[in-house]
């Protein structure tokens, strides 16, 4: 039980204020409920203040889900030649694609190691990568996509995409 003292009135000793246990529990419950409701805000694909991306992945038209990627971290994915894959960072980013060491920004098409690879910017948050091979690939083709936040250029996530037969 918590007690405090009231200020003394003329000629009288201060009387204690008694706060019942139920009132303390109700206050604690209200604080917890407020904290819980605030923590429930948001959702879906987003990048929070700690720099964690939640990258949405769609392969061959099938949504695979959101994958959390910490800033400076990477996501590894393998697709078959002929499949299309879409990445959505959930916030405004600049997507840069690297194929064979060459950077391709803002979308473009490149032929490399027997594969045709096309990157298309779909929005400020997403990019689609289409792959095609006329025959069997002599080796898997590595592609790297880098998402750099337009809000904070220090926030970067990397997607390592491997195109196989």
mmCIF file with all atom_site columns, N, CA, C and O in Angstrom, residues 6-48:
data_model
loop_
_atom_site.group_PDB
_atom_site.id
_atom_site.type_symbol
_atom_site.label_atom_id
_atom_site.label_alt_id
_atom_site.label_comp_id
_atom_site.label_asym_id
_atom_site.label_entity_id
_atom_site.label_seq_id
_atom_site.pdbx_PDB_ins_code
_atom_site.Cartn_x
_atom_site.Cartn_y
_atom_site.Cartn_z
_atom_site.occupancy
_atom_site.B_iso_or_equiv
_atom_site.pdbx_formal_charge
_atom_site.auth_seq_id
_atom_site.auth_comp_id
_atom_site.auth_asym_id
_atom_site.auth_atom_id
_atom_site.pdbx_PDB_model_num
ATOM 1   N N  . UNK A 1 6  ? -0.740 14.518 3.239   1.00 0.00 ? 6  UNK A N  1
ATOM 2   C CA . UNK A 1 6  ? -1.392 15.749 2.816   1.00 0.00 ? 6  UNK A CA 1
ATOM 3   C C  . UNK A 1 6  ? -0.742 16.901 3.556   1.00 0.00 ? 6  UNK A C  1
ATOM 4   O O  . UNK A 1 6  ? -0.234 16.724 4.658   1.00 0.00 ? 6  UNK A O  1
ATOM 5   N N  . UNK A 1 7  ? -0.787 18.088 2.961   1.00 0.00 ? 7  UNK A N  1
ATOM 6   C CA . UNK A 1 7  ? -0.227 19.222 3.686   1.00 0.00 ? 7  UNK A CA 1
ATOM 7   C C  . UNK A 1 7  ? -1.020 19.466 4.974   1.00 0.00 ? 7  UNK A C  1
ATOM 8   O O  . UNK A 1 7  ? -2.215 19.223 5.051   1.00 0.00 ? 7  UNK A O  1
ATOM 9   N N  . UNK A 1 8  ? -0.318 19.945 5.986   1.00 0.00 ? 8  UNK A N  1
ATOM 10  C CA . UNK A 1 8  ? -0.959 20.175 7.280   1.00 0.00 ? 8  UNK A CA 1
ATOM 11  C C  . UNK A 1 8  ? -1.965 21.303 7.180   1.00 0.00 ? 8  UNK A C  1
ATOM 12  O O  . UNK A 1 8  ? -1.739 22.302 6.525   1.00 0.00 ? 8  UNK A O  1
ATOM 13  N N  . UNK A 1 9  ? -3.104 21.100 7.785   1.00 0.00 ? 9  UNK A N  1
ATOM 14  C CA . UNK A 1 9  ? -4.098 22.159 7.879   1.00 0.00 ? 9  UNK A CA 1
ATOM 15  C C  . UNK A 1 9  ? -3.912 22.824 9.233   1.00 0.00 ? 9  UNK A C  1
ATOM 16  O O  . UNK A 1 9  ? -3.303 22.246 10.136  1.00 0.00 ? 9  UNK A O  1
ATOM 17  N N  . UNK A 1 10 ? -4.469 23.976 9.381   1.00 0.00 ? 10 UNK A N  1
ATOM 18  C CA . UNK A 1 10 ? -4.274 24.722 10.610  1.00 0.00 ? 10 UNK A CA 1
ATOM 19  C C  . UNK A 1 10 ? -4.626 23.885 11.822  1.00 0.00 ? 10 UNK A C  1
ATOM 20  O O  . UNK A 1 10 ? -5.732 23.396 11.974  1.00 0.00 ? 10 UNK A O  1
ATOM 21  N N  . UNK A 1 11 ? -3.641 23.673 12.652  1.00 0.00 ? 11 UNK A N  1
ATOM 22  C CA . UNK A 1 11 ? -3.854 22.991 13.916  1.00 0.00 ? 11 UNK A CA 1
ATOM 23  C C  . UNK A 1 11 ? -4.060 21.493 13.801  1.00 0.00 ? 11 UNK A C  1
ATOM 24  O O  . UNK A 1 11 ? -4.350 20.846 14.798  1.00 0.00 ? 11 UNK A O  1
ATOM 25  N N  . UNK A 1 12 ? -3.948 20.912 12.628  1.00 0.00 ? 12 UNK A N  1
ATOM 26  C CA . UNK A 1 12 ? -4.184 19.478 12.484  1.00 0.00 ? 12 UNK A CA 1
ATOM 27  C C  . UNK A 1 12 ? -2.944 18.821 11.888  1.00 0.00 ? 12 UNK A C  1
ATOM 28  O O  . UNK A 1 12 ? -2.263 19.383 11.050  1.00 0.00 ? 12 UNK A O  1
ATOM 29  N N  . UNK A 1 13 ? -2.693 17.631 12.274  1.00 0.00 ? 13 UNK A N  1
ATOM 30  C CA . UNK A 1 13 ? -1.593 16.868 11.697  1.00 0.00 ? 13 UNK A CA 1
ATOM 31  C C  . UNK A 1 13 ? -2.025 16.354 10.325  1.00 0.00 ? 13 UNK A C  1
ATOM 32  O O  . UNK A 1 13 ? -3.197 16.068 10.113  1.00 0.00 ? 13 UNK A O  1
ATOM 33  N N  . UNK A 1 14 ? -1.062 16.263 9.391   1.00 0.00 ? 14 UNK A N  1
ATOM 34  C CA . UNK A 1 14 ? -1.433 15.762 8.068   1.00 0.00 ? 14 UNK A CA 1
ATOM 35  C C  . UNK A 1 14 ? -1.919 14.314 8.128   1.00 0.00 ? 14 UNK A C  1
ATOM 36  O O  . UNK A 1 14 ? -1.366 13.497 8.850   1.00 0.00 ? 14 UNK A O  1
ATOM 37  N N  . UNK A 1 15 ? -2.966 14.013 7.377   1.00 0.00 ? 15 UNK A N  1
ATOM 38  C CA . UNK A 1 15 ? -3.522 12.660 7.322   1.00 0.00 ? 15 UNK A CA 1
ATOM 39  C C  . UNK A 1 15 ? -2.965 11.956 6.088   1.00 0.00 ? 15 UNK A C  1
ATOM 40  O O  . UNK A 1 15 ? -2.769 12.570 5.053   1.00 0.00 ? 15 UNK A O  1
ATOM 41  N N  . UNK A 1 16 ? -2.689 10.682 6.205   1.00 0.00 ? 16 UNK A N  1
ATOM 42  C CA . UNK A 1 16 ? -2.158 9.961  5.044   1.00 0.00 ? 16 UNK A CA 1
ATOM 43  C C  . UNK A 1 16 ? -3.225 9.757  3.967   1.00 0.00 ? 16 UNK A C  1
ATOM 44  O O  . UNK A 1 16 ? -4.402 9.623  4.268   1.00 0.00 ? 16 UNK A O  1
ATOM 45  N N  . UNK A 1 17 ? -2.762 9.786  2.706   1.00 0.00 ? 17 UNK A N  1
ATOM 46  C CA . UNK A 1 17 ? -3.643 9.450  1.581   1.00 0.00 ? 17 UNK A CA 1
ATOM 47  C C  . UNK A 1 17 ? -3.363 7.998  1.246   1.00 0.00 ? 17 UNK A C  1
ATOM 48  O O  . UNK A 1 17 ? -2.231 7.613  1.014   1.00 0.00 ? 17 UNK A O  1
ATOM 49  N N  . UNK A 1 18 ? -4.355 7.208  1.242   1.00 0.00 ? 18 UNK A N  1
ATOM 50  C CA . UNK A 1 18 ? -4.191 5.781  0.983   1.00 0.00 ? 18 UNK A CA 1
ATOM 51  C C  . UNK A 1 18 ? -4.677 5.497  -0.443  1.00 0.00 ? 18 UNK A C  1
ATOM 52  O O  . UNK A 1 18 ? -5.803 5.805  -0.790  1.00 0.00 ? 18 UNK A O  1
ATOM 53  N N  . UNK A 1 19 ? -3.767 4.947  -1.253  1.00 0.00 ? 19 UNK A N  1
ATOM 54  C CA . UNK A 1 19 ? -4.121 4.582  -2.619  1.00 0.00 ? 19 UNK A CA 1
ATOM 55  C C  . UNK A 1 19 ? -4.334 3.079  -2.650  1.00 0.00 ? 19 UNK A C  1
ATOM 56  O O  . UNK A 1 19 ? -3.416 2.311  -2.405  1.00 0.00 ? 19 UNK A O  1
ATOM 57  N N  . UNK A 1 20 ? -5.549 2.643  -2.926  1.00 0.00 ? 20 UNK A N  1
ATOM 58  C CA . UNK A 1 20 ? -5.833 1.206  -2.915  1.00 0.00 ? 20 UNK A CA 1
ATOM 59  C C  . UNK A 1 20 ? -5.045 0.462  -3.990  1.00 0.00 ? 20 UNK A C  1
ATOM 60  O O  . UNK A 1 20 ? -4.668 1.014  -5.016  1.00 0.00 ? 20 UNK A O  1
ATOM 61  N N  . UNK A 1 21 ? -4.783 -0.790 -3.723  1.00 0.00 ? 21 UNK A N  1
ATOM 62  C CA . UNK A 1 21 ? -4.017 -1.641 -4.640  1.00 0.00 ? 21 UNK A CA 1
ATOM 63  C C  . UNK A 1 21 ? -4.699 -1.713 -6.008  1.00 0.00 ? 21 UNK A C  1
ATOM 64  O O  . UNK A 1 21 ? -4.038 -1.710 -7.039  1.00 0.00 ? 21 UNK A O  1
ATOM 65  N N  . UNK A 1 22 ? -6.009 -1.746 -6.046  1.00 0.00 ? 22 UNK A N  1
ATOM 66  C CA . UNK A 1 22 ? -6.744 -1.830 -7.311  1.00 0.00 ? 22 UNK A CA 1
ATOM 67  C C  . UNK A 1 22 ? -6.451 -0.614 -8.188  1.00 0.00 ? 22 UNK A C  1
ATOM 68  O O  . UNK A 1 22 ? -6.319 -0.733 -9.413  1.00 0.00 ? 22 UNK A O  1
ATOM 69  N N  . UNK A 1 23 ? -6.328 0.560  -7.583  1.00 0.00 ? 23 UNK A N  1
ATOM 70  C CA . UNK A 1 23 ? -6.042 1.769  -8.363  1.00 0.00 ? 23 UNK A CA 1
ATOM 71  C C  . UNK A 1 23 ? -4.653 1.687  -8.990  1.00 0.00 ? 23 UNK A C  1
ATOM 72  O O  . UNK A 1 23 ? -4.440 2.116  -10.119 1.00 0.00 ? 23 UNK A O  1
ATOM 73  N N  . UNK A 1 24 ? -3.679 1.142  -8.252  1.00 0.00 ? 24 UNK A N  1
ATOM 74  C CA . UNK A 1 24 ? -2.324 0.993  -8.809  1.00 0.00 ? 24 UNK A CA 1
ATOM 75  C C  . UNK A 1 24 ? -2.343 0.024  -9.990  1.00 0.00 ? 24 UNK A C  1
ATOM 76  O O  . UNK A 1 24 ? -1.694 0.255  -11.000 1.00 0.00 ? 24 UNK A O  1
ATOM 77  N N  . UNK A 1 25 ? -3.101 -1.087 -9.866  1.00 0.00 ? 25 UNK A N  1
ATOM 78  C CA . UNK A 1 25 ? -3.187 -2.066 -10.950 1.00 0.00 ? 25 UNK A CA 1
ATOM 79  C C  . UNK A 1 25 ? -3.866 -1.467 -12.180 1.00 0.00 ? 25 UNK A C  1
ATOM 80  O O  . UNK A 1 25 ? -3.463 -1.729 -13.308 1.00 0.00 ? 25 UNK A O  1
ATOM 81  N N  . UNK A 1 26 ? -4.907 -0.658 -11.952 1.00 0.00 ? 26 UNK A N  1
ATOM 82  C CA . UNK A 1 26 ? -5.611 -0.039 -13.080 1.00 0.00 ? 26 UNK A CA 1
ATOM 83  C C  . UNK A 1 26 ? -4.685 0.936  -13.802 1.00 0.00 ? 26 UNK A C  1
ATOM 84  O O  . UNK A 1 26 ? -4.675 0.998  -15.030 1.00 0.00 ? 26 UNK A O  1
ATOM 85  N N  . UNK A 1 27 ? -3.872 1.685  -13.067 1.00 0.00 ? 27 UNK A N  1
ATOM 86  C CA . UNK A 1 27 ? -2.924 2.612  -13.686 1.00 0.00 ? 27 UNK A CA 1
ATOM 87  C C  . UNK A 1 27 ? -1.898 1.834  -14.503 1.00 0.00 ? 27 UNK A C  1
ATOM 88  O O  . UNK A 1 27 ? -1.594 2.189  -15.635 1.00 0.00 ? 27 UNK A O  1
ATOM 89  N N  . UNK A 1 28 ? -1.355 0.767  -13.924 1.00 0.00 ? 28 UNK A N  1
ATOM 90  C CA . UNK A 1 28 ? -0.374 -0.054 -14.640 1.00 0.00 ? 28 UNK A CA 1
ATOM 91  C C  . UNK A 1 28 ? -0.991 -0.669 -15.891 1.00 0.00 ? 28 UNK A C  1
ATOM 92  O O  . UNK A 1 28 ? -0.365 -0.712 -16.958 1.00 0.00 ? 28 UNK A O  1
ATOM 93  N N  . UNK A 1 29 ? -2.238 -1.138 -15.795 1.00 0.00 ? 29 UNK A N  1
ATOM 94  C CA . UNK A 1 29 ? -2.912 -1.737 -16.954 1.00 0.00 ? 29 UNK A CA 1
ATOM 95  C C  . UNK A 1 29 ? -3.130 -0.700 -18.049 1.00 0.00 ? 29 UNK A C  1
ATOM 96  O O  . UNK A 1 29 ? -2.966 -0.995 -19.242 1.00 0.00 ? 29 UNK A O  1
ATOM 97  N N  . UNK A 1 30 ? -3.481 0.529  -17.669 1.00 0.00 ? 30 UNK A N  1
ATOM 98  C CA . UNK A 1 30 ? -3.696 1.584  -18.670 1.00 0.00 ? 30 UNK A CA 1
ATOM 99  C C  . UNK A 1 30 ? -2.391 1.930  -19.390 1.00 0.00 ? 30 UNK A C  1
ATOM 100 O O  . UNK A 1 30 ? -2.367 2.117  -20.611 1.00 0.00 ? 30 UNK A O  1
ATOM 101 N N  . UNK A 1 31 ? -1.285 1.991  -18.651 1.00 0.00 ? 31 UNK A N  1
ATOM 102 C CA . UNK A 1 31 ? 0.016  2.281  -19.265 1.00 0.00 ? 31 UNK A CA 1
ATOM 103 C C  . UNK A 1 31 ? 0.402  1.157  -20.223 1.00 0.00 ? 31 UNK A C  1
ATOM 104 O O  . UNK A 1 31 ? 0.851  1.404  -21.343 1.00 0.00 ? 31 UNK A O  1
ATOM 105 N N  . UNK A 1 32 ? 0.216  -0.083 -19.813 1.00 0.00 ? 32 UNK A N  1
ATOM 106 C CA . UNK A 1 32 ? 0.544  -1.221 -20.684 1.00 0.00 ? 32 UNK A CA 1
ATOM 107 C C  . UNK A 1 32 ? -0.321 -1.222 -21.944 1.00 0.00 ? 32 UNK A C  1
ATOM 108 O O  . UNK A 1 32 ? 0.168  -1.483 -23.039 1.00 0.00 ? 32 UNK A O  1
ATOM 109 N N  . UNK A 1 33 ? -1.609 -0.943 -21.798 1.00 0.00 ? 33 UNK A N  1
ATOM 110 C CA . UNK A 1 33 ? -2.505 -0.916 -22.961 1.00 0.00 ? 33 UNK A CA 1
ATOM 111 C C  . UNK A 1 33 ? -2.101 0.172  -23.941 1.00 0.00 ? 33 UNK A C  1
ATOM 112 O O  . UNK A 1 33 ? -2.106 -0.029 -25.158 1.00 0.00 ? 33 UNK A O  1
ATOM 113 N N  . UNK A 1 34 ? -1.710 1.328  -23.433 1.00 0.00 ? 34 UNK A N  1
ATOM 114 C CA . UNK A 1 34 ? -1.274 2.419  -24.320 1.00 0.00 ? 34 UNK A CA 1
ATOM 115 C C  . UNK A 1 34 ? -0.002 2.038  -25.059 1.00 0.00 ? 34 UNK A C  1
ATOM 116 O O  . UNK A 1 34 ? 0.127  2.264  -26.261 1.00 0.00 ? 34 UNK A O  1
ATOM 117 N N  . UNK A 1 35 ? 0.949  1.423  -24.357 1.00 0.00 ? 35 UNK A N  1
ATOM 118 C CA . UNK A 1 35 ? 2.192  0.997  -25.002 1.00 0.00 ? 35 UNK A CA 1
ATOM 119 C C  . UNK A 1 35 ? 1.922  -0.066 -26.055 1.00 0.00 ? 35 UNK A C  1
ATOM 120 O O  . UNK A 1 35 ? 2.488  -0.043 -27.146 1.00 0.00 ? 35 UNK A O  1
ATOM 121 N N  . UNK A 1 36 ? 1.040  -1.021 -25.749 1.00 0.00 ? 36 UNK A N  1
ATOM 122 C CA . UNK A 1 36 ? 0.723  -2.079 -26.707 1.00 0.00 ? 36 UNK A CA 1
ATOM 123 C C  . UNK A 1 36 ? 0.059  -1.509 -27.954 1.00 0.00 ? 36 UNK A C  1
ATOM 124 O O  . UNK A 1 36 ? 0.380  -1.894 -29.066 1.00 0.00 ? 36 UNK A O  1
ATOM 125 N N  . UNK A 1 37 ? -0.877 -0.576 -27.790 1.00 0.00 ? 37 UNK A N  1
ATOM 126 C CA . UNK A 1 37 ? -1.577 -0.032 -28.950 1.00 0.00 ? 37 UNK A CA 1
ATOM 127 C C  . UNK A 1 37 ? -0.637 0.775  -29.831 1.00 0.00 ? 37 UNK A C  1
ATOM 128 O O  . UNK A 1 37 ? -0.758 0.762  -31.048 1.00 0.00 ? 37 UNK A O  1
ATOM 129 N N  . UNK A 1 38 ? 0.328  1.460  -29.250 1.00 0.00 ? 38 UNK A N  1
ATOM 130 C CA . UNK A 1 38 ? 1.291  2.202  -30.058 1.00 0.00 ? 38 UNK A CA 1
ATOM 131 C C  . UNK A 1 38 ? 2.234  1.266  -30.790 1.00 0.00 ? 38 UNK A C  1
ATOM 132 O O  . UNK A 1 38 ? 2.626  1.527  -31.918 1.00 0.00 ? 38 UNK A O  1
ATOM 133 N N  . UNK A 1 39 ? 2.592  0.151  -30.169 1.00 0.00 ? 39 UNK A N  1
ATOM 134 C CA . UNK A 1 39 ? 3.506  -0.780 -30.825 1.00 0.00 ? 39 UNK A CA 1
ATOM 135 C C  . UNK A 1 39 ? 2.828  -1.523 -31.959 1.00 0.00 ? 39 UNK A C  1
ATOM 136 O O  . UNK A 1 39 ? 3.494  -2.089 -32.810 1.00 0.00 ? 39 UNK A O  1
ATOM 137 N N  . UNK A 1 40 ? 1.525  -1.515 -32.022 1.00 0.00 ? 40 UNK A N  1
ATOM 138 C CA . UNK A 1 40 ? 0.802  -2.222 -33.073 1.00 0.00 ? 40 UNK A CA 1
ATOM 139 C C  . UNK A 1 40 ? 0.670  -1.397 -34.340 1.00 0.00 ? 40 UNK A C  1
ATOM 140 O O  . UNK A 1 40 ? 0.155  -1.865 -35.332 1.00 0.00 ? 40 UNK A O  1
ATOM 141 N N  . UNK A 1 41 ? 1.141  -0.149 -34.323 1.00 0.00 ? 41 UNK A N  1
ATOM 142 C CA . UNK A 1 41 ? 1.042  0.703  -35.510 1.00 0.00 ? 41 UNK A CA 1
ATOM 143 C C  . UNK A 1 41 ? 1.937  0.174  -36.610 1.00 0.00 ? 41 UNK A C  1
ATOM 144 O O  . UNK A 1 41 ? 2.964  -0.414 -36.361 1.00 0.00 ? 41 UNK A O  1
ATOM 145 N N  . UNK A 1 42 ? 1.580  0.443  -37.836 1.00 0.00 ? 42 UNK A N  1
ATOM 146 C CA . UNK A 1 42 ? 2.419  0.072  -38.974 1.00 0.00 ? 42 UNK A CA 1
ATOM 147 C C  . UNK A 1 42 ? 2.072  -1.305 -39.481 1.00 0.00 ? 42 UNK A C  1
ATOM 148 O O  . UNK A 1 42 ? 0.995  -1.826 -39.274 1.00 0.00 ? 42 UNK A O  1
ATOM 149 N N  . UNK A 1 43 ? 3.043  -1.925 -40.161 1.00 0.00 ? 43 UNK A N  1
ATOM 150 C CA . UNK A 1 43 ? 2.852  -3.264 -40.686 1.00 0.00 ? 43 UNK A CA 1
ATOM 151 C C  . UNK A 1 43 ? 3.164  -3.302 -42.159 1.00 0.00 ? 43 UNK A C  1
ATOM 152 O O  . UNK A 1 43 ? 3.495  -2.298 -42.761 1.00 0.00 ? 43 UNK A O  1
ATOM 153 N N  . UNK A 1 44 ? 3.116  -4.469 -42.734 1.00 0.00 ? 44 UNK A N  1
ATOM 154 C CA . UNK A 1 44 ? 3.416  -4.605 -44.150 1.00 0.00 ? 44 UNK A CA 1
ATOM 155 C C  . UNK A 1 44 ? 4.893  -4.362 -44.407 1.00 0.00 ? 44 UNK A C  1
ATOM 156 O O  . UNK A 1 44 ? 5.734  -4.628 -43.572 1.00 0.00 ? 44 UNK A O  1
ATOM 157 N N  . UNK A 1 45 ? 5.205  -3.859 -45.553 1.00 0.00 ? 45 UNK A N  1
ATOM 158 C CA . UNK A 1 45 ? 6.588  -3.588 -45.914 1.00 0.00 ? 45 UNK A CA 1
ATOM 159 C C  . UNK A 1 45 ? 6.956  -2.197 -45.450 1.00 0.00 ? 45 UNK A C  1
ATOM 160 O O  . UNK A 1 45 ? 6.265  -1.242 -45.733 1.00 0.00 ? 45 UNK A O  1
ATOM 161 N N  . UNK A 1 46 ? 8.033  -2.103 -44.746 1.00 0.00 ? 46 UNK A N  1
ATOM 162 C CA . UNK A 1 46 ? 8.451  -0.801 -44.253 1.00 0.00 ? 46 UNK A CA 1
ATOM 163 C C  . UNK A 1 46 ? 9.928  -0.842 -43.916 1.00 0.00 ? 46 UNK A C  1
ATOM 164 O O  . UNK A 1 46 ? 10.520 -1.884 -43.780 1.00 0.00 ? 46 UNK A O  1
ATOM 165 N N  . UNK A 1 47 ? 10.489 0.311  -43.749 1.00 0.00 ? 47 UNK A N  1
ATOM 166 C CA . UNK A 1 47 ? 11.841 0.432  -43.222 1.00 0.00 ? 47 UNK A CA 1
ATOM 167 C C  . UNK A 1 47 ? 11.738 1.280  -41.972 1.00 0.00 ? 47 UNK A C  1
ATOM 168 O O  . UNK A 1 47 ? 11.260 2.389  -42.024 1.00 0.00 ? 47 UNK A O  1
ATOM 169 N N  . UNK A 1 48 ? 12.133 0.734  -40.843 1.00 0.00 ? 48 UNK A N  1
ATOM 170 C CA . UNK A 1 48 ? 11.978 1.490  -39.609 1.00 0.00 ? 48 UNK A CA 1
ATOM 171 C C  . UNK A 1 48 ? 13.216 2.316  -39.319 1.00 0.00 ? 48 UNK A C  1
ATOM 172 O O  . UNK A 1 48 ? 14.183 2.295  -40.051 1.00 0.00 ? 48 UNK A O  1
#
